[in-house]
Structures are given as C-alpha cells and as structure tokens.
Amino acid sequence: TQLLEQSPQFLSIQEGENLTVYCNSSSVFSSLQWYRQEPGEGPVLLVTVVTGGEVKKLKRLTFQFGDARKDSSLHITAAQPGDTGLYLCAGVLSARQLTFGSGTQLTVLP
Amino acid sequence: GAVVSQHPSRVICKSGTSVKIECRSLDFQATTMFWYRQFPKKSLMLMATSNEGSKATYEQGVEKDKFLINHASLTLSTLTVTSAHPEDSSFYICSASIGTGNTIYFGEGSWLTVV
C-alpha cells in the first residue's frame, strides 16, 4: 500500500496546456518534496515545502503544501515538451528517509 | 558534479549469479544511506537503510539474505543481489544526506538486467 497517492498516474497533454498533479496521504509529514526523474537517471529535487499552506513557485511550476501537511499539489502553467518526465512527491520521514508517492508520468506533446 | 555516485550504471548478469552495486558519497561522509528499487515508470520503493558499522534495516517484504547490504566505510555502501533471477531486473538507486541537513542526494542509479 502506497503511503502517498498521486493522481493522475499518467497524463498526456499538448504543449501550452496547464496541469495539476496531486499528492495525498493520511499521514502528516514534517516536510514534503517534489522530484522530477528522467528515464535511467536518479530523481532531481524540484522543491521542498515545510509549512502548512506554503506556496512555492519555480518559474512555471507552483507547489502548494496543504494546511494539515498531508497533501500537496504541483501546478504547471503552459507546459512544454521539456517538462516531460516522471514527477514524484516524497514525504520526509525521520533521518532523511523518504517515502515516495506513486508517481505521475507526464508527457507533453509538441 | 555528482555528490553521490553509483557503479556500475548498467550491468547484465546470468541467472544464479551475484552482482554488486556500489554507492559512494563524494567529498562527504554518510553514516546513513538508503537503497531504493524502481520498475519502469513506477515510483521508488525503499528497500533498506544502510547504517555504517552496523546491520542494515530492511523494509517489510525485502529479503535480507538476497539483497546483502554492507556499509563498511563512511563513504561506501554496497548492495549485492545474490542468486539473481530475471524478476530482480530493475533500476536500483541509492541516496545519502550530508550531516543533519535535509537535502538528500541521489545516485545516478544502476540498471540491473538478469538474463
């Protein structure tokens, strides 16, 4: 059973469209991270959110941490083909151990 | 450059043989490293926590006698897949942190194919 559930699991959209990926859990995390991963490579950290209700922006990406620190969302504005990849949320547990979400495979078509 | 390095990046082995994957922290000491397994287009699943100088802590369902972890030094953890079978074919990734910081560095991953 996945501790963190992501939705949607797969998403294929046209260039220029907006999208939102959700990450939900019944557990409370001290912080939550979002990663993007290319095939055959390790995941790359995009952002860490710590405070309930926190919103962080990274160019066209907007990350939000739920007030109760159980859920998070990633919104991409005007998606580009370069945004294609596997997006993973991860709850930070003790000793920097991560529990990863189920993942969202995003494909942006030109 | 890479902060955490894995070797080999790709390995093919025959069924029944054993294969070792190394995870090194570069320019820092890591008392704890983590090993993950990932199937294509799926998420990372934590296999075990590697502790320097002591036994690894395995997640539920992970066979400790099959996936041997050794953390002999503060910069090196190894994962040995023993008596490998085709179903062990997967992408294996390690991670480590610097000191007590919350930044977690991942290795480049190692593709294992068992034929």
PDB file of C-alpha atoms in Angstrom:
ATOM      1  CA  THR A   1       0.000   0.000   0.000  1.00  0.00           C
ATOM      2  CA  GLN A   2       1.404   3.348  -1.097  1.00  0.00           C
ATOM      3  CA  LEU A   3       1.602   5.805   1.761  1.00  0.00           C
ATOM      4  CA  LEU A   4       1.409   8.703  -0.657  1.00  0.00           C
ATOM      5  CA  GLU A   5      -1.036   8.518  -3.526  1.00  0.00           C
ATOM      6  CA  GLN A   6      -0.519  10.620  -6.609  1.00  0.00           C
ATOM      7  CA  SER A   7      -3.044  11.430  -9.275  1.00  0.00           C
ATOM      8  CA  PRO A   8      -3.247  11.185 -12.112  1.00  0.00           C
ATOM      9  CA  GLN A   9      -0.899   8.277 -12.706  1.00  0.00           C
ATOM     10  CA  PHE A  10      -0.467   9.148 -16.370  1.00  0.00           C
ATOM     11  CA  LEU A  11      -1.044  12.462 -18.083  1.00  0.00           C
ATOM     12  CA  SER A  12      -0.587  13.316 -21.754  1.00  0.00           C
ATOM     13  CA  ILE A  13      -1.242  16.890 -22.811  1.00  0.00           C
ATOM     14  CA  GLN A  14      -0.483  19.320 -25.610  1.00  0.00           C
ATOM     15  CA  GLU A  15       2.190  21.967 -25.357  1.00  0.00           C
ATOM     16  CA  GLY A  16       0.820  25.137 -23.809  1.00  0.00           C
ATOM     17  CA  GLU A  17      -1.791  23.481 -21.621  1.00  0.00           C
ATOM     18  CA  ASN A  18      -1.901  23.729 -17.850  1.00  0.00           C
ATOM     19  CA  LEU A  19      -1.962  20.765 -15.499  1.00  0.00           C
ATOM     20  CA  THR A  20      -2.108  19.876 -11.833  1.00  0.00           C
ATOM     21  CA  VAL A  21      -0.717  16.812 -10.094  1.00  0.00           C
ATOM     22  CA  TYR A  22      -1.995  15.854  -6.662  1.00  0.00           C
ATOM     23  CA  CYS A  23      -0.239  14.067  -3.818  1.00  0.00           C
ATOM     24  CA  ASN A  24      -2.375  12.841  -0.941  1.00  0.00           C
ATOM     25  CA  SER A  25      -1.734  10.990   2.295  1.00  0.00           C
ATOM     26  CA  SER A  26      -3.466  10.190   5.541  1.00  0.00           C
ATOM     27  CA  SER A  27      -0.177  10.851   7.325  1.00  0.00           C
ATOM     28  CA  VAL A  28       1.293  14.153   8.411  1.00  0.00           C
ATOM     29  CA  PHE A  29       4.790  14.941   7.175  1.00  0.00           C
ATOM     30  CA  SER A  30       7.273  17.405   8.578  1.00  0.00           C
ATOM     31  CA  SER A  31       8.094  18.344   5.025  1.00  0.00           C
ATOM     32  CA  LEU A  32       7.351  17.176   1.532  1.00  0.00           C
ATOM     33  CA  GLN A  33       9.479  17.196  -1.570  1.00  0.00           C
ATOM     34  CA  TRP A  34       8.782  17.071  -5.280  1.00  0.00           C
ATOM     35  CA  TYR A  35      11.160  15.401  -7.707  1.00  0.00           C
ATOM     36  CA  ARG A  36      11.361  15.027 -11.464  1.00  0.00           C
ATOM     37  CA  GLN A  37      13.027  11.996 -12.954  1.00  0.00           C
ATOM     38  CA  GLU A  38      14.195  11.206 -16.468  1.00  0.00           C
ATOM     39  CA  PRO A  39      14.450   7.578 -17.618  1.00  0.00           C
ATOM     40  CA  GLY A  40      17.635   5.903 -16.433  1.00  0.00           C
ATOM     41  CA  GLU A  41      18.606   8.714 -14.083  1.00  0.00           C
ATOM     42  CA  GLY A  42      18.192   9.474 -10.417  1.00  0.00           C
ATOM     43  CA  PRO A  43      15.401  11.826  -9.314  1.00  0.00           C
ATOM     44  CA  VAL A  44      16.196  15.533  -9.207  1.00  0.00           C
ATOM     45  CA  LEU A  45      14.811  17.664  -6.406  1.00  0.00           C
ATOM     46  CA  LEU A  46      12.485  20.454  -7.521  1.00  0.00           C
ATOM     47  CA  VAL A  47      11.280  21.859  -4.215  1.00  0.00           C
ATOM     48  CA  THR A  48      10.839  21.236  -0.512  1.00  0.00           C
ATOM     49  CA  VAL A  49       7.762  22.541   1.277  1.00  0.00           C
ATOM     50  CA  VAL A  50       7.766  22.703   5.039  1.00  0.00           C
ATOM     51  CA  THR A  51       4.993  24.912   6.371  1.00  0.00           C
ATOM     52  CA  GLY A  52       1.308  24.042   6.114  1.00  0.00           C
ATOM     53  CA  GLY A  53      -0.313  26.214   3.455  1.00  0.00           C
ATOM     54  CA  GLU A  54       3.041  27.107   1.947  1.00  0.00           C
ATOM     55  CA  VAL A  55       3.161  28.004  -1.737  1.00  0.00           C
ATOM     56  CA  LYS A  56       6.398  27.983  -3.692  1.00  0.00           C
ATOM     57  CA  LYS A  57       6.946  28.973  -7.290  1.00  0.00           C
ATOM     58  CA  LEU A  58       9.675  27.784  -9.589  1.00  0.00           C
ATOM     59  CA  LYS A  59       9.250  29.519 -12.945  1.00  0.00           C
ATOM     60  CA  ARG A  60       6.134  27.884 -14.455  1.00  0.00           C
ATOM     61  CA  LEU A  61       5.773  25.402 -11.587  1.00  0.00           C
ATOM     62  CA  THR A  62       3.720  26.190  -8.477  1.00  0.00           C
ATOM     63  CA  PHE A  63       3.863  23.917  -5.459  1.00  0.00           C
ATOM     64  CA  GLN A  64       1.447  24.004  -2.559  1.00  0.00           C
ATOM     65  CA  PHE A  65       1.553  22.198   0.779  1.00  0.00           C
ATOM     66  CA  GLY A  66      -1.799  21.505   2.404  1.00  0.00           C
ATOM     67  CA  ASP A  67      -2.702  23.277   5.623  1.00  0.00           C
ATOM     68  CA  ALA A  68      -2.668  19.984   7.509  1.00  0.00           C
ATOM     69  CA  ARG A  69       0.631  18.926   5.873  1.00  0.00           C
ATOM     70  CA  LYS A  70      -0.949  15.755   4.499  1.00  0.00           C
ATOM     71  CA  ASP A  71      -1.268  16.709   0.862  1.00  0.00           C
ATOM     72  CA  SER A  72       0.398  18.734  -1.815  1.00  0.00           C
ATOM     73  CA  SER A  73      -0.102  19.802  -5.393  1.00  0.00           C
ATOM     74  CA  LEU A  74       2.085  20.698  -8.337  1.00  0.00           C
ATOM     75  CA  HIS A  75       0.679  23.017 -10.996  1.00  0.00           C
ATOM     76  CA  ILE A  76       2.463  23.565 -14.292  1.00  0.00           C
ATOM     77  CA  THR A  77       1.477  26.508 -16.442  1.00  0.00           C
ATOM     78  CA  ALA A  78       1.926  26.436 -20.213  1.00  0.00           C
ATOM     79  CA  ALA A  79       3.574  23.032 -20.263  1.00  0.00           C
ATOM     80  CA  GLN A  80       6.458  22.436 -22.642  1.00  0.00           C
ATOM     81  CA  PRO A  81       7.866  19.197 -24.088  1.00  0.00           C
ATOM     82  CA  GLY A  82      10.870  19.639 -21.821  1.00  0.00           C
ATOM     83  CA  ASP A  83       8.563  19.164 -18.828  1.00  0.00           C
ATOM     84  CA  THR A  84       8.044  15.535 -19.834  1.00  0.00           C
ATOM     85  CA  GLY A  85       9.127  13.153 -17.111  1.00  0.00           C
ATOM     86  CA  LEU A  86       8.128  11.220 -14.023  1.00  0.00           C
ATOM     87  CA  TYR A  87       7.047  13.512 -11.186  1.00  0.00           C
ATOM     88  CA  LEU A  88       7.337  12.143  -7.693  1.00  0.00           C
ATOM     89  CA  CYS A  89       6.244  13.578  -4.402  1.00  0.00           C
ATOM     90  CA  ALA A  90       8.036  12.330  -1.306  1.00  0.00           C
ATOM     91  CA  GLY A  91       7.285  12.714   2.363  1.00  0.00           C
ATOM     92  CA  VAL A  92      10.316  13.240   4.553  1.00  0.00           C
ATOM     93  CA  LEU A  93      10.399  10.860   7.486  1.00  0.00           C
ATOM     94  CA  SER A  94      12.982  10.700  10.220  1.00  0.00           C
ATOM     95  CA  ALA A  95      16.695  10.568   9.429  1.00  0.00           C
ATOM     96  CA  ARG A  96      16.126  11.941   5.918  1.00  0.00           C
ATOM     97  CA  GLN A  97      14.348   8.793   4.859  1.00  0.00           C
ATOM     98  CA  LEU A  98      11.848   9.404   2.101  1.00  0.00           C
ATOM     99  CA  THR A  99       8.604   7.707   1.287  1.00  0.00           C
ATOM    100  CA  PHE A 100       7.721   8.289  -2.322  1.00  0.00           C
ATOM    101  CA  GLY A 101       4.372   8.809  -3.923  1.00  0.00           C
ATOM    102  CA  SER A 102       3.076   6.502  -6.625  1.00  0.00           C
ATOM    103  CA  GLY A 103       4.361   8.823  -9.348  1.00  0.00           C
ATOM    104  CA  THR A 104       2.848  10.735 -12.262  1.00  0.00           C
ATOM    105  CA  GLN A 105       4.186  10.148 -15.747  1.00  0.00           C
ATOM    106  CA  LEU A 106       3.749  13.386 -17.692  1.00  0.00           C
ATOM    107  CA  THR A 107       4.066  13.572 -21.461  1.00  0.00           C
ATOM    108  CA  VAL A 108       3.859  16.956 -23.152  1.00  0.00           C
ATOM    109  CA  LEU A 109       3.309  16.684 -26.881  1.00  0.00           C
ATOM    110  CA  PRO A 110       4.689  19.374 -29.208  1.00  0.00           C
TER     111      PRO A 110
ATOM    112  CA  GLY B   1      29.474  17.060 -10.412  1.00  0.00           C
ATOM    113  CA  ALA B   2      27.734  14.142  -8.752  1.00  0.00           C
ATOM    114  CA  VAL B   3      27.558  14.222  -4.975  1.00  0.00           C
ATOM    115  CA  VAL B   4      26.575  10.567  -4.775  1.00  0.00           C
ATOM    116  CA  SER B   5      27.916   8.166  -7.353  1.00  0.00           C
ATOM    117  CA  GLN B   6      26.802   4.657  -8.228  1.00  0.00           C
ATOM    118  CA  HIS B   7      28.676   1.955 -10.077  1.00  0.00           C
ATOM    119  CA  PRO B   8      28.044   0.251 -12.368  1.00  0.00           C
ATOM    120  CA  SER B   9      25.417   2.251 -14.201  1.00  0.00           C
ATOM    121  CA  ARG B  10      24.361  -0.818 -16.160  1.00  0.00           C
ATOM    122  CA  VAL B  11      25.034  -4.493 -15.563  1.00  0.00           C
ATOM    123  CA  ILE B  12      23.825  -7.690 -17.159  1.00  0.00           C
ATOM    124  CA  CYS B  13      24.267 -10.948 -15.316  1.00  0.00           C
ATOM    125  CA  LYS B  14      23.189 -14.541 -15.716  1.00  0.00           C
ATOM    126  CA  SER B  15      20.544 -16.139 -13.544  1.00  0.00           C
ATOM    127  CA  GLY B  16      22.010 -17.650 -10.433  1.00  0.00           C
ATOM    128  CA  THR B  17      24.991 -15.356 -10.221  1.00  0.00           C
ATOM    129  CA  SER B  18      25.540 -12.483  -7.800  1.00  0.00           C
ATOM    130  CA  VAL B  19      26.126  -8.858  -8.664  1.00  0.00           C
ATOM    131  CA  LYS B  20      27.390  -5.984  -6.529  1.00  0.00           C
ATOM    132  CA  ILE B  21      26.342  -2.347  -6.866  1.00  0.00           C
ATOM    133  CA  GLU B  22      28.344   0.396  -5.174  1.00  0.00           C
ATOM    134  CA  CYS B  23      27.115   3.700  -3.796  1.00  0.00           C
ATOM    135  CA  ARG B  24      29.735   6.288  -2.885  1.00  0.00           C
ATOM    136  CA  SER B  25      29.371   9.651  -1.240  1.00  0.00           C
ATOM    137  CA  LEU B  26      31.827  12.081  -2.778  1.00  0.00           C
ATOM    138  CA  ASP B  27      33.598  14.585  -0.534  1.00  0.00           C
ATOM    139  CA  PHE B  28      31.361  13.920   2.442  1.00  0.00           C
ATOM    140  CA  GLN B  29      30.749  11.200   4.972  1.00  0.00           C
ATOM    141  CA  ALA B  30      27.406   9.463   5.121  1.00  0.00           C
ATOM    142  CA  THR B  31      26.596   7.425   8.194  1.00  0.00           C
ATOM    143  CA  THR B  32      23.290   6.500   6.617  1.00  0.00           C
ATOM    144  CA  MET B  33      22.476   5.657   3.041  1.00  0.00           C
ATOM    145  CA  PHE B  34      19.266   4.379   1.548  1.00  0.00           C
ATOM    146  CA  TRP B  35      18.654   1.850  -1.211  1.00  0.00           C
ATOM    147  CA  TYR B  36      15.615   2.063  -3.462  1.00  0.00           C
ATOM    148  CA  ARG B  37      14.261  -0.117  -6.212  1.00  0.00           C
ATOM    149  CA  GLN B  38      12.303   1.170  -9.172  1.00  0.00           C
ATOM    150  CA  PHE B  39      10.449  -0.546 -12.003  1.00  0.00           C
ATOM    151  CA  PRO B  40       9.923   1.264 -15.327  1.00  0.00           C
ATOM    152  CA  LYS B  41       7.610   4.267 -14.991  1.00  0.00           C
ATOM    153  CA  LYS B  42       6.902   3.341 -11.402  1.00  0.00           C
ATOM    154  CA  SER B  43       7.838   5.034  -8.177  1.00  0.00           C
ATOM    155  CA  LEU B  44      10.829   4.361  -5.940  1.00  0.00           C
ATOM    156  CA  MET B  45      10.330   1.766  -3.240  1.00  0.00           C
ATOM    157  CA  LEU B  46      12.597   1.878  -0.222  1.00  0.00           C
ATOM    158  CA  MET B  47      14.404  -1.418   0.206  1.00  0.00           C
ATOM    159  CA  ALA B  48      16.661  -0.794   3.169  1.00  0.00           C
ATOM    160  CA  THR B  49      18.535   1.684   5.284  1.00  0.00           C
ATOM    161  CA  SER B  50      22.269   1.170   5.232  1.00  0.00           C
ATOM    162  CA  ASN B  51      23.998   2.020   8.515  1.00  0.00           C
ATOM    163  CA  GLU B  52      27.751   2.449   8.718  1.00  0.00           C
ATOM    164  CA  GLY B  53      29.285  -0.105  11.035  1.00  0.00           C
ATOM    165  CA  SER B  54      26.061  -1.961  11.772  1.00  0.00           C
ATOM    166  CA  LYS B  55      23.453  -4.114  10.113  1.00  0.00           C
ATOM    167  CA  ALA B  56      21.150  -2.680   7.538  1.00  0.00           C
ATOM    168  CA  THR B  57      17.495  -2.167   8.330  1.00  0.00           C
ATOM    169  CA  TYR B  58      15.277  -3.813   5.736  1.00  0.00           C
ATOM    170  CA  GLU B  59      11.771  -2.816   4.773  1.00  0.00           C
ATOM    171  CA  GLN B  60       8.980  -5.319   5.108  1.00  0.00           C
ATOM    172  CA  GLY B  61       8.984  -7.821   2.288  1.00  0.00           C
ATOM    173  CA  VAL B  62      12.626  -7.319   1.309  1.00  0.00           C
ATOM    174  CA  GLU B  63      14.719 -10.455   1.699  1.00  0.00           C
ATOM    175  CA  LYS B  64      17.856  -9.564   3.622  1.00  0.00           C
ATOM    176  CA  ASP B  65      19.635 -12.758   2.549  1.00  0.00           C
ATOM    177  CA  LYS B  66      19.003 -11.963  -1.093  1.00  0.00           C
ATOM    178  CA  PHE B  67      19.835  -8.271  -1.009  1.00  0.00           C
ATOM    179  CA  LEU B  68      23.012  -8.035   1.047  1.00  0.00           C
ATOM    180  CA  ILE B  69      23.956  -4.545   2.164  1.00  0.00           C
ATOM    181  CA  ASN B  70      27.351  -3.646   3.513  1.00  0.00           C
ATOM    182  CA  HIS B  71      28.268  -0.177   4.745  1.00  0.00           C
ATOM    183  CA  ALA B  72      31.914  -0.748   5.550  1.00  0.00           C
ATOM    184  CA  SER B  73      33.049   2.866   5.453  1.00  0.00           C
ATOM    185  CA  LEU B  74      31.550   6.322   5.782  1.00  0.00           C
ATOM    186  CA  THR B  75      31.690   6.852   2.033  1.00  0.00           C
ATOM    187  CA  LEU B  76      30.685   3.487   0.622  1.00  0.00           C
ATOM    188  CA  SER B  77      27.638   1.259   0.773  1.00  0.00           C
ATOM    189  CA  THR B  78      27.252  -1.817  -1.395  1.00  0.00           C
ATOM    190  CA  LEU B  79      24.175  -3.752  -2.436  1.00  0.00           C
ATOM    191  CA  THR B  80      24.772  -7.337  -3.536  1.00  0.00           C
ATOM    192  CA  VAL B  81      21.961  -9.147  -5.288  1.00  0.00           C
ATOM    193  CA  THR B  82      22.630 -12.823  -4.621  1.00  0.00           C
ATOM    194  CA  SER B  83      21.466 -15.702  -6.810  1.00  0.00           C
ATOM    195  CA  ALA B  84      19.873 -13.226  -9.160  1.00  0.00           C
ATOM    196  CA  HIS B  85      16.715 -14.094 -11.085  1.00  0.00           C
ATOM    197  CA  PRO B  86      15.075 -12.282 -14.008  1.00  0.00           C
ATOM    198  CA  GLU B  87      12.476 -10.800 -11.652  1.00  0.00           C
ATOM    199  CA  ASP B  88      15.315  -8.983  -9.861  1.00  0.00           C
ATOM    200  CA  SER B  89      15.868  -6.949 -13.016  1.00  0.00           C
ATOM    201  CA  SER B  90      15.221  -3.360 -12.017  1.00  0.00           C
ATOM    202  CA  PHE B  91      16.674   0.108 -11.513  1.00  0.00           C
ATOM    203  CA  TYR B  92      18.424   0.403  -8.165  1.00  0.00           C
ATOM    204  CA  ILE B  93      19.089   3.849  -6.670  1.00  0.00           C
ATOM    205  CA  CYS B  94      20.868   4.934  -3.519  1.00  0.00           C
ATOM    206  CA  SER B  95      20.682   8.195  -1.601  1.00  0.00           C
ATOM    207  CA  ALA B  96      22.592   9.935   1.157  1.00  0.00           C
ATOM    208  CA  SER B  97      22.494  13.170   3.114  1.00  0.00           C
ATOM    209  CA  ILE B  98      25.237  15.487   4.271  1.00  0.00           C
ATOM    210  CA  GLY B  99      25.309  15.698   8.040  1.00  0.00           C
ATOM    211  CA  THR B 100      21.929  16.540   9.515  1.00  0.00           C
ATOM    212  CA  GLY B 101      20.783  18.570   6.552  1.00  0.00           C
ATOM    213  CA  ASN B 102      17.511  17.840   4.814  1.00  0.00           C
ATOM    214  CA  THR B 103      18.990  17.817   1.338  1.00  0.00           C
ATOM    215  CA  ILE B 104      19.001  14.287   0.023  1.00  0.00           C
ATOM    216  CA  TYR B 105      21.304  13.393  -2.827  1.00  0.00           C
ATOM    217  CA  PHE B 106      20.553  10.547  -5.147  1.00  0.00           C
ATOM    218  CA  GLY B 107      22.971   8.448  -7.114  1.00  0.00           C
ATOM    219  CA  GLU B 108      22.626   8.118 -10.854  1.00  0.00           C
ATOM    220  CA  GLY B 109      21.060   4.699 -10.493  1.00  0.00           C
ATOM    221  CA  SER B 110      22.098   1.245 -11.655  1.00  0.00           C
ATOM    222  CA  TRP B 111      20.211  -0.787 -14.225  1.00  0.00           C
ATOM    223  CA  LEU B 112      20.340  -4.499 -13.490  1.00  0.00           C
ATOM    224  CA  THR B 113      19.253  -6.982 -16.121  1.00  0.00           C
ATOM    225  CA  VAL B 114      19.249 -10.653 -15.231  1.00  0.00           C
ATOM    226  CA  VAL B 115      19.138 -12.996 -18.213  1.00  0.00           C
TER     227      VAL B 115
END
